[in-house]
Coordinates of C-alpha atoms in Angstrom, one line a residue:
A1 CA 167.8 -76.2 -3.0
P2 CA 164.3 -74.4 -5.2
W3 CA 162.9 -74.5 -1.6
M4 CA 165.7 -72.2 0.0
K5 CA 164.9 -69.4 -2.6
D6 CA 161.1 -70.2 -1.7
L7 CA 162.0 -69.8 2.0
Q8 CA 164.0 -66.5 1.3
A9 CA 162.2 -65.1 -0.9
E10 CA 159.2 -65.7 1.5
F11 CA 161.5 -64.1 4.7
K12 CA 162.1 -60.7 2.5
L13 CA 158.7 -60.3 1.7
T14 CA 158.4 -60.4 5.7
D15 CA 161.0 -58.1 6.6
Q16 CA 159.5 -55.2 3.4
I17 CA 156.1 -55.9 5.2
F18 CA 157.2 -54.8 8.8
L19 CA 159.6 -52.1 7.7
A20 CA 156.8 -50.4 5.7
W21 CA 154.8 -51.2 8.8
Y22 CA 157.3 -50.0 11.6
V23 CA 158.1 -46.4 9.0
F24 CA 153.9 -45.6 8.8
E25 CA 154.2 -45.9 12.7
L26 CA 157.0 -43.7 13.5
G27 CA 155.0 -41.1 10.8
M28 CA 152.2 -41.9 12.4
K29 CA 153.9 -41.0 16.4
T30 CA 155.7 -37.8 14.8
W31 CA 152.2 -36.7 12.9
Y32 CA 150.6 -37.3 16.9
H33 CA 153.6 -36.2 18.8
Q34 CA 155.4 -33.9 17.0
R35 CA 158.0 -31.7 18.1
N36 CA 157.7 -33.6 21.3
L37 CA 158.6 -37.5 20.2
F38 CA 161.8 -36.7 20.3
C39 CA 162.4 -34.1 23.0
G40 CA 161.7 -34.5 27.0
P41 CA 163.0 -36.5 29.7
L42 CA 165.7 -39.2 28.7
S43 CA 163.2 -42.5 30.3
R44 CA 160.0 -41.4 27.7
V45 CA 162.4 -40.7 24.4
W46 CA 164.8 -43.0 24.5
W47 CA 162.3 -45.6 22.8
H48 CA 161.0 -43.5 20.1
W49 CA 165.6 -43.5 19.3
L50 CA 165.8 -46.0 18.9
D51 CA 162.7 -47.4 16.5
L52 CA 164.3 -44.2 14.7
G53 CA 167.3 -45.9 14.3
I54 CA 166.2 -49.4 13.7
V55 CA 163.6 -47.8 11.4
V56 CA 166.5 -45.8 9.4
S57 CA 168.7 -48.5 9.3
G58 CA 165.7 -51.1 8.1
I59 CA 165.6 -48.3 4.7
V60 CA 169.2 -48.4 4.4
D61 CA 169.7 -51.8 4.1
Q62 CA 166.3 -53.2 2.4
W63 CA 165.4 -49.8 0.2
L64 CA 168.2 -48.2 -0.2
M65 CA 171.4 -50.3 -0.7
P66 CA 169.9 -52.1 -3.6
L67 CA 168.8 -49.2 -5.6
I68 CA 172.7 -48.2 -4.6
L69 CA 174.2 -51.1 -5.4
G70 CA 171.6 -52.4 -8.7
G71 CA 172.2 -55.9 -7.3
S72 CA 175.9 -56.2 -7.5
S73 CA 177.3 -56.7 -3.9
T74 CA 180.7 -55.0 -4.1
I75 CA 180.3 -53.1 -0.6
D76 CA 179.7 -55.1 2.8
V77 CA 177.1 -54.2 4.4
S78 CA 177.2 -56.9 7.1
A79 CA 177.2 -53.7 10.0
I80 CA 174.3 -52.2 8.5
R81 CA 171.7 -55.6 8.8
S82 CA 173.5 -56.5 12.7
L83 CA 171.4 -52.8 13.1
R84 CA 168.5 -55.4 12.7
L85 CA 169.0 -56.8 15.7
L86 CA 168.1 -54.4 16.6
R87 CA 164.2 -54.9 16.6
L88 CA 164.4 -57.2 18.7
F89 CA 164.1 -54.2 21.4
R90 CA 160.9 -53.2 19.8
L91 CA 159.2 -56.8 20.9
L92 CA 160.7 -56.4 24.2
R93 CA 159.5 -53.2 24.1
F94 CA 155.9 -54.0 23.5
L95 CA 156.2 -57.1 26.0
K96 CA 157.4 -54.7 28.8
L97 CA 154.1 -52.5 27.9
L98 CA 151.8 -55.6 28.5
K99 CA 152.9 -56.0 31.7

């Protein structure tokens, strides 16, 4: 179905935009907090470590694996893709901050 390919392309573009935003956000946090971003009380830095894990898994999944594999899917990357579910924690964190 041609509409399915269009929908997949739209989701892929949306994923790329969100990942670019998350990389930018993490970079700005790192610049602002410097060494204090990942060091300190666990209740404060846990979210930063989670953000780092989500961003790194996204970079590996969306940017590095396509470069390494060159379009051929000979390696099972389902474990890396399942880590993308961690992005839901970002939404939960945002909702928690709104309260």
